[in-house]
Coordinates of C-alpha atoms in Angstrom, one line a residue:
M12 CA 52.6 -172.6 7.6
A13 CA 51.4 -173.7 11.1
K14 CA 48.6 -171.8 12.6
V15 CA 49.3 -168.7 14.6
R16 CA 47.3 -167.4 17.5
F17 CA 46.4 -163.7 17.0
G18 CA 44.7 -161.8 19.8
T19 CA 43.0 -158.4 20.3
A20 CA 42.4 -156.5 23.5
Q21 CA 40.0 -153.6 23.9
F22 CA 40.2 -151.1 26.8
F23 CA 40.2 -147.4 27.4
S24 CA 43.4 -145.4 27.9
G25 CA 43.1 -142.4 30.2
P26 CA 45.3 -139.3 30.6
D27 CA 48.1 -141.1 32.6
S28 CA 50.6 -142.6 30.1
A29 CA 52.5 -144.5 32.7
A30 CA 49.3 -146.1 33.9
N31 CA 48.3 -146.9 30.4
L32 CA 51.6 -148.6 29.8
Q33 CA 51.0 -150.8 32.8
A34 CA 47.5 -151.6 31.5
C35 CA 48.9 -152.6 28.1
I36 CA 51.5 -154.8 29.7
G37 CA 48.7 -156.4 31.8
W38 CA 46.8 -157.2 28.6
M39 CA 50.0 -158.5 27.0
R40 CA 50.6 -160.8 30.0
R41 CA 47.1 -162.2 29.9
A42 CA 47.5 -162.7 26.1
A43 CA 50.8 -164.5 26.5
E44 CA 49.3 -166.8 29.2
A45 CA 46.6 -167.7 26.7
G46 CA 49.2 -168.6 24.0
V47 CA 48.7 -165.5 21.9
Q48 CA 51.7 -164.9 19.7
L49 CA 50.6 -161.5 18.4
L50 CA 48.4 -159.0 20.2
V51 CA 46.7 -156.0 18.6
L52 CA 46.1 -153.0 20.9
P53 CA 43.9 -149.9 20.1
E54 CA 44.9 -146.6 18.5
N55 CA 46.5 -144.0 20.9
A56 CA 46.9 -146.7 23.5
N57 CA 49.5 -144.4 25.1
R58 CA 47.0 -141.6 26.0
V59 CA 43.4 -140.3 25.6
R60 CA 43.2 -137.3 23.3
D61 CA 41.9 -134.7 25.8
F62 CA 43.9 -131.9 24.0
T63 CA 42.5 -129.5 21.4
T64 CA 45.5 -128.0 19.7
R65 CA 48.5 -129.2 17.7
E66 CA 50.7 -128.0 20.5
G67 CA 48.8 -130.1 23.0
A68 CA 49.2 -133.1 20.7
W69 CA 53.0 -132.5 20.7
E70 CA 53.1 -132.2 24.4
H71 CA 51.3 -135.5 25.1
S72 CA 53.0 -137.6 22.4
E73 CA 56.4 -139.2 22.2
D74 CA 59.0 -140.6 19.8
L75 CA 60.2 -144.2 19.4
A76 CA 62.7 -143.6 22.2
G77 CA 60.0 -142.6 24.6
D78 CA 59.0 -144.3 27.8
F79 CA 55.8 -145.8 26.4
V80 CA 57.4 -147.4 23.4
T81 CA 60.5 -148.6 25.2
G82 CA 58.2 -150.0 27.9
L83 CA 56.2 -152.0 25.3
R84 CA 59.4 -153.2 23.7
A85 CA 60.8 -154.5 27.1
A86 CA 57.5 -156.3 27.8
C87 CA 57.5 -158.0 24.4
A88 CA 61.0 -159.2 25.0
E89 CA 60.1 -160.4 28.5
L90 CA 56.9 -162.2 27.5
G91 CA 58.1 -163.4 24.0
I92 CA 55.0 -161.8 22.3
W93 CA 54.5 -159.6 19.3
V94 CA 52.4 -156.4 19.7
A95 CA 50.8 -154.0 17.3
A96 CA 49.9 -150.8 19.2
G97 CA 48.6 -147.3 18.3
I98 CA 50.8 -144.5 19.6
D99 CA 50.7 -140.8 18.8
L100 CA 54.3 -140.1 17.6
R101 CA 56.1 -136.9 17.3
G102 CA 57.4 -135.8 13.9
E103 CA 60.8 -134.2 13.2
N104 CA 59.6 -130.7 13.8
A105 CA 57.2 -129.4 16.4
P106 CA 54.2 -129.3 16.5
D107 CA 53.9 -132.1 13.9
V108 CA 52.5 -135.3 15.3
Y109 CA 51.6 -138.5 13.5
I110 CA 49.0 -141.0 14.5
G111 CA 51.4 -144.0 14.6
Q112 CA 51.1 -147.7 14.9
I113 CA 54.2 -149.8 15.7
L114 CA 54.8 -153.5 15.3
I115 CA 57.2 -154.9 17.9
D116 CA 58.5 -158.4 17.6
A117 CA 59.0 -161.0 20.3
D118 CA 62.6 -159.9 20.9
G119 CA 61.5 -156.3 21.5
A120 CA 62.6 -154.9 18.2
V121 CA 60.5 -152.5 16.2
A122 CA 59.6 -154.4 13.0
K123 CA 57.4 -151.8 11.3
V124 CA 56.1 -148.3 11.9
H125 CA 52.9 -147.1 10.1
R126 CA 51.8 -143.5 10.0
K127 CA 48.0 -143.2 9.6
H128 CA 47.1 -141.9 6.2
I129 CA 43.4 -141.1 6.4
F130 CA 42.0 -139.4 9.5
W131 CA 38.6 -139.3 11.2
D132 CA 37.3 -135.7 11.2
Y133 CA 38.7 -133.8 14.2
E134 CA 42.1 -135.6 13.7
Y135 CA 42.8 -133.3 10.8
T136 CA 43.0 -130.3 13.2
L137 CA 45.6 -132.0 15.4
F138 CA 47.8 -134.4 13.4
V139 CA 49.8 -134.7 10.2
P140 CA 48.8 -137.6 7.8
G141 CA 51.4 -140.1 6.7
T142 CA 52.4 -140.0 3.1
E143 CA 54.8 -142.9 2.8
P144 CA 54.1 -145.9 0.4
V145 CA 51.8 -148.5 2.0
T146 CA 53.6 -151.8 2.2
A147 CA 53.3 -155.0 4.2
V148 CA 56.1 -156.6 6.2
D149 CA 57.4 -160.2 6.1
T150 CA 57.6 -161.8 9.6
V151 CA 57.9 -165.3 11.1
L152 CA 54.2 -165.0 11.8
G153 CA 53.2 -164.3 8.1
R154 CA 53.1 -161.2 5.9
L155 CA 51.5 -158.5 8.0
G156 CA 49.8 -155.2 7.0
L157 CA 49.3 -152.3 9.4
L158 CA 46.4 -149.8 9.3
M159 CA 44.5 -147.7 11.6
C160 CA 40.8 -146.9 12.0
A161 CA 39.9 -144.4 9.2
D162 CA 42.5 -146.0 7.0
G163 CA 39.9 -148.7 6.6
I164 CA 36.9 -146.3 6.1
V165 CA 38.2 -145.9 2.6
P166 CA 39.4 -148.8 0.4
E167 CA 42.8 -147.7 -0.7
V168 CA 45.1 -148.5 2.3
P169 CA 43.7 -152.1 2.9
R170 CA 43.8 -152.7 -0.9
L171 CA 47.4 -151.5 -1.2
L172 CA 48.4 -153.8 1.6
A173 CA 46.6 -156.8 0.0
L174 CA 48.2 -156.0 -3.4
D175 CA 51.6 -156.0 -1.6
G176 CA 50.8 -159.6 -0.3
A177 CA 49.6 -158.9 3.2
Q178 CA 48.0 -162.0 4.6
V179 CA 46.8 -160.5 7.9
L180 CA 45.7 -156.9 8.5
L181 CA 46.4 -155.5 12.0
N182 CA 44.0 -152.6 12.7
S183 CA 44.3 -150.4 15.7
L184 CA 41.1 -148.4 16.2
N185 CA 39.8 -145.6 18.3
S186 CA 36.2 -145.4 17.0
R187 CA 32.9 -144.3 18.5
G188 CA 31.1 -145.4 15.3
P189 CA 29.1 -148.6 15.0
D190 CA 30.3 -149.1 11.4
E191 CA 33.8 -150.5 12.2
H192 CA 32.9 -154.0 13.2
R193 CA 29.6 -154.1 11.3
L194 CA 31.0 -152.8 8.0
H195 CA 34.6 -151.7 7.5
V196 CA 36.5 -154.6 9.2
P197 CA 34.5 -157.5 7.6
Q198 CA 34.4 -155.7 4.2
R199 CA 38.2 -155.2 4.0
A200 CA 38.7 -158.8 4.9
M201 CA 36.2 -160.1 2.3
E202 CA 37.0 -157.8 -0.6
N203 CA 40.7 -158.6 -0.2
R204 CA 40.5 -162.2 0.9
V205 CA 42.7 -161.5 3.9
W206 CA 42.6 -162.1 7.7
H207 CA 41.6 -158.9 9.7
V208 CA 42.4 -158.4 13.4
S209 CA 41.0 -155.2 14.9
S210 CA 41.3 -153.7 18.3
N211 CA 39.1 -150.8 19.4
T212 CA 38.8 -148.6 22.4
V213 CA 35.8 -149.3 24.5
G214 CA 33.8 -147.2 27.0
G215 CA 35.3 -144.0 28.3
P216 CA 33.8 -141.0 30.0
A217 CA 30.1 -140.4 29.4
D218 CA 30.6 -137.1 27.7
A219 CA 29.5 -138.2 24.2
Y220 CA 28.9 -141.4 22.2
P221 CA 31.0 -144.2 23.9
W222 CA 33.9 -145.8 22.2
M223 CA 32.3 -148.8 20.5
G224 CA 34.6 -151.7 21.2
G225 CA 33.5 -154.6 18.9
S226 CA 37.2 -155.8 18.5
Q227 CA 37.2 -158.8 16.2
I228 CA 39.1 -161.3 14.2
V229 CA 37.6 -162.0 10.7
S230 CA 38.6 -164.6 8.2
P231 CA 39.1 -164.0 4.4
D232 CA 35.6 -165.2 3.7
G233 CA 34.1 -162.8 6.3
T234 CA 33.5 -165.4 9.1
V235 CA 33.9 -163.7 12.4
L236 CA 36.2 -166.1 14.4
A237 CA 36.3 -164.0 17.6
S238 CA 34.5 -160.9 18.7
A239 CA 34.5 -158.8 21.8
G240 CA 31.3 -157.0 22.9
E241 CA 30.6 -153.3 22.7
A242 CA 30.5 -152.5 26.4
A243 CA 33.3 -154.1 28.4
E244 CA 37.1 -154.4 28.3
E245 CA 38.0 -157.8 26.9
L246 CA 40.6 -160.1 25.3
V247 CA 39.7 -162.5 22.5
W248 CA 41.9 -164.6 20.2
A249 CA 41.8 -167.1 17.3
D250 CA 44.1 -169.4 15.5
L251 CA 44.8 -168.4 11.9
D252 CA 46.7 -169.9 9.0
P253 CA 48.1 -166.7 7.4
A254 CA 49.1 -168.5 4.2
A255 CA 45.4 -169.3 3.5
A256 CA 45.1 -165.6 2.4
D257 CA 47.3 -166.2 -0.6
D258 CA 44.4 -168.0 -2.2
K259 CA 42.2 -165.3 -3.7
T260 CA 39.5 -167.6 -4.9
D261 CA 36.0 -166.7 -4.0
P262 CA 33.5 -169.5 -4.4
Q263 CA 31.1 -167.3 -6.4
R264 CA 33.4 -165.0 -8.3
G265 CA 36.6 -167.0 -8.8
D266 CA 40.0 -165.4 -8.4
I267 CA 39.0 -161.9 -7.3
F268 CA 42.5 -160.4 -8.0
A269 CA 42.7 -161.9 -11.4
A270 CA 39.4 -160.3 -12.2
R271 CA 40.6 -156.9 -11.3
R272 CA 41.0 -154.4 -14.2
P273 CA 44.2 -152.3 -13.6
D274 CA 43.9 -151.1 -17.2
L275 CA 40.7 -149.2 -16.2
Y276 CA 42.0 -147.7 -12.9
E277 CA 44.0 -144.8 -14.2
D278 CA 41.6 -142.3 -12.6
L279 CA 42.8 -143.6 -9.2
V280 CA 46.3 -142.1 -9.7
L281 CA 45.2 -138.7 -11.1
P282 CA 45.8 -135.8 -8.8
V283 CA 42.8 -135.2 -6.6
E284 CA 42.1 -131.8 -8.3
D285 CA 42.2 -133.3 -11.8
V286 CA 39.1 -135.4 -11.7
P287 CA 35.5 -134.4 -12.3
A288 CA 34.6 -135.2 -8.6
A289 CA 36.8 -132.3 -7.6
A290 CA 33.8 -130.0 -8.1
M291 CA 31.9 -132.1 -5.6
Y292 CA 34.4 -132.1 -2.7
G293 CA 33.4 -130.7 0.6
P294 CA 29.9 -129.7 1.7
A295 CA 27.1 -129.1 -0.9
G296 CA 27.0 -125.5 0.1
D297 CA 24.2 -123.5 -1.6
M298 CA 23.5 -126.1 -4.3
P299 CA 19.7 -126.5 -4.6
S300 CA 18.0 -129.8 -4.1
K301 CA 18.0 -132.1 -7.1
L302 CA 15.3 -134.7 -6.4
I303 CA 15.0 -138.0 -8.2
T304 CA 12.5 -140.8 -7.5
V305 CA 14.0 -144.2 -7.9
A306 CA 12.5 -147.7 -7.8
P307 CA 14.2 -151.1 -8.0
L308 CA 11.8 -153.1 -10.2
Q309 CA 12.1 -156.4 -8.3
V310 CA 11.2 -159.2 -10.8
S311 CA 13.1 -162.1 -12.3
W312 CA 12.7 -165.3 -14.2
F313 CA 9.3 -166.9 -13.5
H314 CA 7.9 -169.9 -15.5
N315 CA 9.5 -168.7 -18.7
R316 CA 11.2 -165.8 -20.4
D317 CA 8.1 -164.4 -22.1
W318 CA 6.1 -164.5 -18.8
T319 CA 9.0 -162.8 -17.0
L320 CA 9.2 -160.0 -19.6
T321 CA 5.5 -159.4 -19.3
R322 CA 5.9 -159.0 -15.6
A323 CA 8.7 -156.5 -16.1
L324 CA 6.7 -154.5 -18.6
G325 CA 3.9 -154.3 -16.0
Q326 CA 6.4 -153.1 -13.4
I327 CA 7.5 -150.3 -15.7
A328 CA 3.9 -149.3 -16.4
Y329 CA 3.1 -149.3 -12.7
A330 CA 6.2 -147.2 -11.9
G331 CA 4.9 -144.7 -14.4
T332 CA 1.7 -144.2 -12.4
R333 CA 3.8 -143.5 -9.3
A334 CA 5.9 -140.7 -10.8
V335 CA 9.1 -142.7 -10.7
T336 CA 12.0 -141.0 -12.4
L337 CA 14.3 -144.1 -12.7
G338 CA 13.5 -147.8 -12.5
V339 CA 16.2 -150.4 -12.3
L340 CA 15.6 -154.1 -13.3
P341 CA 17.7 -156.9 -11.7
E342 CA 20.7 -158.7 -13.2
M343 CA 19.8 -160.9 -16.2
F344 CA 16.2 -160.7 -15.0
C345 CA 14.7 -162.6 -18.0
F346 CA 16.8 -165.7 -17.6
R347 CA 16.9 -168.5 -15.1
P348 CA 20.3 -169.2 -13.5
G349 CA 22.7 -170.9 -15.9
E350 CA 20.5 -170.3 -19.0
V351 CA 22.7 -167.6 -20.6
A352 CA 25.9 -169.7 -20.2
A353 CA 24.1 -172.7 -21.8
D354 CA 23.2 -170.8 -25.0
P355 CA 24.4 -167.1 -25.1
H356 CA 23.4 -166.7 -28.7
A357 CA 19.7 -167.6 -28.0
A358 CA 19.9 -165.3 -24.9
A359 CA 21.2 -162.4 -27.0
Q360 CA 18.5 -162.9 -29.6
F361 CA 15.8 -162.8 -26.9
S362 CA 17.5 -159.8 -25.3
A363 CA 17.4 -157.8 -28.5
G364 CA 13.6 -158.3 -28.8
A365 CA 13.1 -157.6 -25.1
L366 CA 15.0 -154.4 -25.3
E367 CA 12.7 -153.0 -27.9
Q368 CA 9.6 -153.8 -25.8
L369 CA 11.2 -152.3 -22.8
R370 CA 12.1 -149.1 -24.7
S371 CA 8.4 -148.8 -25.8
A372 CA 7.3 -149.4 -22.2
A373 CA 9.7 -146.7 -20.9
E374 CA 8.4 -144.2 -23.4
Q375 CA 4.8 -144.9 -22.6
A376 CA 5.5 -144.6 -18.8
R377 CA 7.7 -141.6 -19.3
L378 CA 10.6 -142.8 -17.1
Y379 CA 14.2 -143.9 -17.3
V380 CA 14.9 -147.7 -17.0
A381 CA 18.2 -149.5 -16.5
V382 CA 18.0 -153.0 -17.9
N383 CA 20.6 -155.8 -17.9
L384 CA 20.5 -158.3 -20.7
V385 CA 22.8 -160.1 -23.2
E386 CA 24.4 -158.3 -26.1
E387 CA 26.0 -159.8 -29.2
E388 CA 28.3 -158.0 -31.5
D389 CA 30.6 -159.5 -34.1
G390 CA 30.3 -162.9 -32.6
A391 CA 31.2 -161.7 -29.0
F392 CA 28.8 -161.7 -26.2
F393 CA 28.6 -159.1 -23.4
N394 CA 26.8 -158.7 -20.1
T395 CA 25.3 -155.3 -20.9
T396 CA 23.2 -152.8 -19.0
W397 CA 21.4 -150.3 -21.1
L398 CA 19.9 -147.0 -19.8
I399 CA 16.7 -146.2 -21.6
D400 CA 15.5 -142.6 -21.3
S401 CA 11.9 -141.3 -20.9
S402 CA 11.5 -141.0 -24.7
G403 CA 12.4 -144.7 -25.2
S404 CA 15.9 -144.0 -26.6
V405 CA 19.0 -145.8 -25.3
C406 CA 21.1 -143.0 -23.8
A407 CA 23.9 -145.1 -22.4
R408 CA 25.3 -148.6 -22.4
Y409 CA 27.7 -150.4 -20.0
R410 CA 29.4 -153.7 -20.7
K411 CA 30.3 -155.4 -17.4
T412 CA 34.1 -155.1 -16.9
H413 CA 34.7 -157.4 -13.9
L414 CA 33.5 -160.8 -14.9
E415 CA 32.8 -163.7 -12.6
S416 CA 33.8 -167.4 -12.9
S417 CA 30.3 -168.3 -14.1
E418 CA 30.5 -165.7 -17.0
G419 CA 32.9 -167.5 -19.2
W420 CA 30.5 -166.9 -22.0
A421 CA 31.0 -163.1 -21.8
T422 CA 33.7 -160.7 -23.2
P423 CA 34.7 -158.1 -20.6
G424 CA 33.8 -154.5 -21.4
D425 CA 36.5 -151.9 -21.8
D426 CA 35.3 -148.9 -19.8
L427 CA 33.7 -147.9 -16.5
T428 CA 30.7 -145.8 -17.6
V429 CA 29.2 -142.6 -16.2
A430 CA 26.3 -141.3 -18.4
H431 CA 25.4 -137.6 -18.4
T432 CA 21.6 -137.7 -18.7
G433 CA 18.7 -135.4 -18.3
I434 CA 18.1 -136.7 -14.7
G435 CA 21.7 -136.7 -13.5
R436 CA 25.1 -138.4 -13.9
I437 CA 24.5 -142.1 -13.7
G438 CA 27.2 -144.7 -13.1
F439 CA 26.9 -148.5 -13.6
M440 CA 27.9 -151.6 -11.8
T441 CA 26.6 -155.1 -12.3
G442 CA 26.2 -158.0 -9.9
G443 CA 29.4 -159.0 -8.1
E444 CA 31.2 -155.7 -9.1
V445 CA 29.9 -154.4 -5.8
W446 CA 32.8 -156.4 -4.3
Y447 CA 35.5 -154.4 -6.3
P448 CA 36.2 -151.1 -4.6
E449 CA 38.0 -149.7 -7.6
A450 CA 34.9 -149.8 -9.7
A451 CA 32.7 -147.6 -7.6
R452 CA 35.7 -145.4 -6.8
V453 CA 36.4 -144.7 -10.5
L454 CA 32.7 -144.0 -11.1
T455 CA 32.8 -141.5 -8.1
L456 CA 35.9 -139.8 -9.4
R457 CA 34.2 -139.4 -12.8
G458 CA 31.4 -137.5 -11.2
A459 CA 28.6 -140.0 -10.7
E460 CA 25.7 -138.7 -8.7
L461 CA 24.0 -142.1 -8.6
I462 CA 25.0 -145.7 -9.4
V463 CA 22.6 -148.2 -10.8
H464 CA 23.3 -151.8 -9.8
P465 CA 21.4 -154.7 -11.4
T466 CA 22.3 -157.6 -9.2
G467 CA 21.5 -161.0 -7.7
W468 CA 23.1 -160.9 -4.3
D469 CA 25.7 -163.8 -4.0
R470 CA 25.5 -163.7 -0.2
P471 CA 23.7 -161.5 2.4
E472 CA 26.8 -159.4 3.0
A473 CA 26.8 -158.2 -0.6
A474 CA 23.8 -156.1 0.4
T475 CA 24.3 -155.5 4.1
V476 CA 28.1 -154.8 4.0
A477 CA 29.5 -154.3 0.5
A478 CA 26.8 -152.2 -1.0
V479 CA 26.5 -150.0 2.1
Q480 CA 30.3 -149.7 2.1
R481 CA 30.4 -148.4 -1.5
T482 CA 28.1 -145.5 -0.5
E483 CA 29.9 -144.7 2.7
E484 CA 33.3 -144.5 1.2
N485 CA 32.3 -142.6 -1.9
R486 CA 29.2 -140.6 -0.8
V487 CA 27.2 -141.6 -3.8
H488 CA 23.7 -143.0 -3.9
L489 CA 23.4 -146.7 -4.9
V490 CA 20.3 -148.3 -6.3
S491 CA 20.6 -152.2 -6.3
A492 CA 17.8 -154.2 -8.0
A493 CA 17.9 -157.8 -6.9
R494 CA 16.7 -161.0 -8.5
L495 CA 13.9 -162.8 -6.7
D496 CA 16.1 -166.0 -6.6
S497 CA 19.2 -164.3 -5.2
A498 CA 21.5 -166.6 -3.4
G499 CA 21.8 -164.0 -0.6
E500 CA 18.0 -164.3 -0.1
L501 CA 17.6 -160.6 0.3
G502 CA 15.6 -158.1 -1.7
S503 CA 16.6 -154.9 -3.5
Q504 CA 18.2 -152.0 -1.7
V505 CA 18.7 -148.3 -2.1
V506 CA 21.6 -146.8 -0.1
E507 CA 21.3 -143.1 0.4
S508 CA 24.3 -140.8 0.6
D509 CA 23.1 -138.9 3.7
E510 CA 24.3 -135.3 3.8
F511 CA 26.3 -134.3 6.9
V512 CA 24.7 -131.6 9.0
P513 CA 26.2 -130.1 12.2
G514 CA 24.7 -131.9 15.3
Q515 CA 24.2 -135.1 13.4
P516 CA 24.8 -138.1 15.8
I517 CA 28.0 -139.9 15.2
A518 CA 26.3 -143.1 14.3
L519 CA 24.4 -141.3 11.5
M520 CA 27.5 -139.6 10.3
R521 CA 29.2 -142.9 9.8
F522 CA 26.4 -145.3 8.6
P523 CA 24.4 -144.3 5.5
T524 CA 20.7 -145.0 5.4
A525 CA 19.6 -148.2 3.5
W526 CA 16.1 -148.7 2.2
T527 CA 15.3 -152.4 1.6
C528 CA 12.7 -154.5 -0.2
R529 CA 11.6 -157.9 1.1
G530 CA 13.2 -160.7 -0.9
G531 CA 11.8 -163.6 -2.9
F532 CA 8.7 -162.1 -4.5
E533 CA 7.8 -159.3 -6.8
E534 CA 7.8 -155.9 -5.2
Q535 CA 8.5 -152.3 -6.1
M536 CA 10.0 -149.9 -3.6
K537 CA 9.9 -146.2 -4.3
V538 CA 12.5 -143.9 -2.8
E539 CA 13.0 -140.2 -3.3
L540 CA 16.7 -139.2 -3.4
D541 CA 18.3 -135.8 -3.5
L542 CA 21.3 -135.8 -5.8
R543 CA 22.6 -132.9 -3.7
G544 CA 23.6 -135.6 -1.2
S545 CA 26.2 -137.0 -3.7
H546 CA 27.7 -133.5 -3.9
S547 CA 28.2 -133.4 -0.1
K548 CA 31.4 -135.4 0.2
V549 CA 32.2 -134.5 3.8
Q550 CA 31.5 -137.1 6.4
G551 CA 32.0 -134.6 9.2
F552 CA 33.5 -131.1 9.6
H553 CA 36.9 -132.1 8.2
L554 CA 36.8 -135.6 6.7
D555 CA 36.1 -135.8 2.9
P556 CA 36.8 -139.5 2.1
V557 CA 37.2 -138.7 -1.6
A558 CA 39.3 -135.5 -1.4
T559 CA 41.7 -136.9 1.2
R560 CA 42.9 -139.6 -1.1
Q561 CA 46.6 -139.8 -1.8
P562 CA 46.9 -140.8 -5.5
F563 CA 50.7 -140.1 -5.5
I564 CA 51.2 -143.5 -3.8
Y565 CA 48.4 -145.4 -5.6
Q566 CA 50.5 -146.7 -8.6
P567 CA 50.0 -150.3 -7.5
F568 CA 46.3 -150.0 -8.4
T569 CA 47.2 -149.7 -12.1
R570 CA 49.7 -152.6 -12.2
T571 CA 48.8 -156.2 -12.8
T572 CA 49.7 -157.8 -9.5
E573 CA 50.0 -161.4 -8.5
V574 CA 50.0 -162.3 -4.8
A575 CA 53.2 -164.3 -4.4
A576 CA 53.2 -167.5 -2.4
R577 CA 55.2 -166.7 0.7

């Protein structure tokens, strides 16, 4: 397919819908003059939400035959341009109003209507969520997926669109949070290998945190092709090849859709009340603090395996003197890159002996240790993380389920593990599994209070975007221990599930705290976490990003899906 010019315009819509329509048409005209073929406009481009009741929402919204929609359609036909715009749309019965997004083609016809599924906080008091299946739409510009703002705070809507073959995500935003263009927009592009075009409101009255702008166009590998600033109204564009998104090959991980494990995702389609996490929905209430001190034990292959193991044993002993509860060692820390693949049997033999020494060290230091090594059983090899308890016993084992292209030596595991231990409920991910939203989501639904993550960051965004995203969307602490020689050249990281409290600034509501080590040399970072934070699933007064899931439309997660060439 020839390249298509997609654009995004950011501005602020005031209380005058007629004036807002003219502003939108002005941006459309500028875009058409620049050769833009499809322009994305912000959420509620029709009118600022200065109302506080559902009746007010009804009064200030319209239907598809309303003046705002018909005005946009006429402008599309006049200018020969496609538009995706956010418009608050009336339902069949008052006072039901949906947060809508409409896609209008260059002839002025409505090609698709999306009703926002996941809301940001206050929106739950004013609007009705959409419940229809999430599907993409074929157009002459490519296969397009519509989503809106908080639809992308959680992984399900973007993932469903990608599973349905969407090549370009069109995202209309109305966000005051700094996390959209720093986190959600690039993450949904990278984890699904799709183009992502976002348009956010910018500025507004100085009565609170400003709308953040940051509209951008992101490629399937996370490259930002065009980006507006955070302060001014602006139009930006980029030329995309939509068909490039049909190739789901990541240079580090191989075919990321082929590596998915639909057979392990049944939890995603269970009713929201039928999962262990149901007991954790909402605020933590009167739950007492449940403190745990964690430490990524940042060490990896140095000179040889024996020397490396000695250094790891020293890390454990030192952690014991610091009253650490749980230490996490990096991914395949004893082995230099490529060594396991060259001789997995030898790696498994060394691992068996190393595990015994690590068990003894954990017992002497009186702490839990998560350690990732090679396991051999009946001639098969596994990328396995063991959890050793403070008595030196192995209390849990996780065999990596989402294997990467470099792990042809390994057999995939058959379960996503949450261990019930004396220090809390511990979930497991390994390495590149941080890129698979289903993995952390299943662990969350199974009641994980903390996830341990031995890793070797494949790129900086694995830490700064993907790992942070996993905590934000699930409200679960994540402890990532990184190799010294990580390709991402970053150190270990602990992402804290911050508990929402009234009065919390919006930026802190939306962006979890991350504690980071320096990369490239041996270091041990000690962080005290309160597991109570993982029992506070709310991200505001009304938004619970786990309880608001819609599993009745998530069946595609459990089906093997191939993205068809289109």
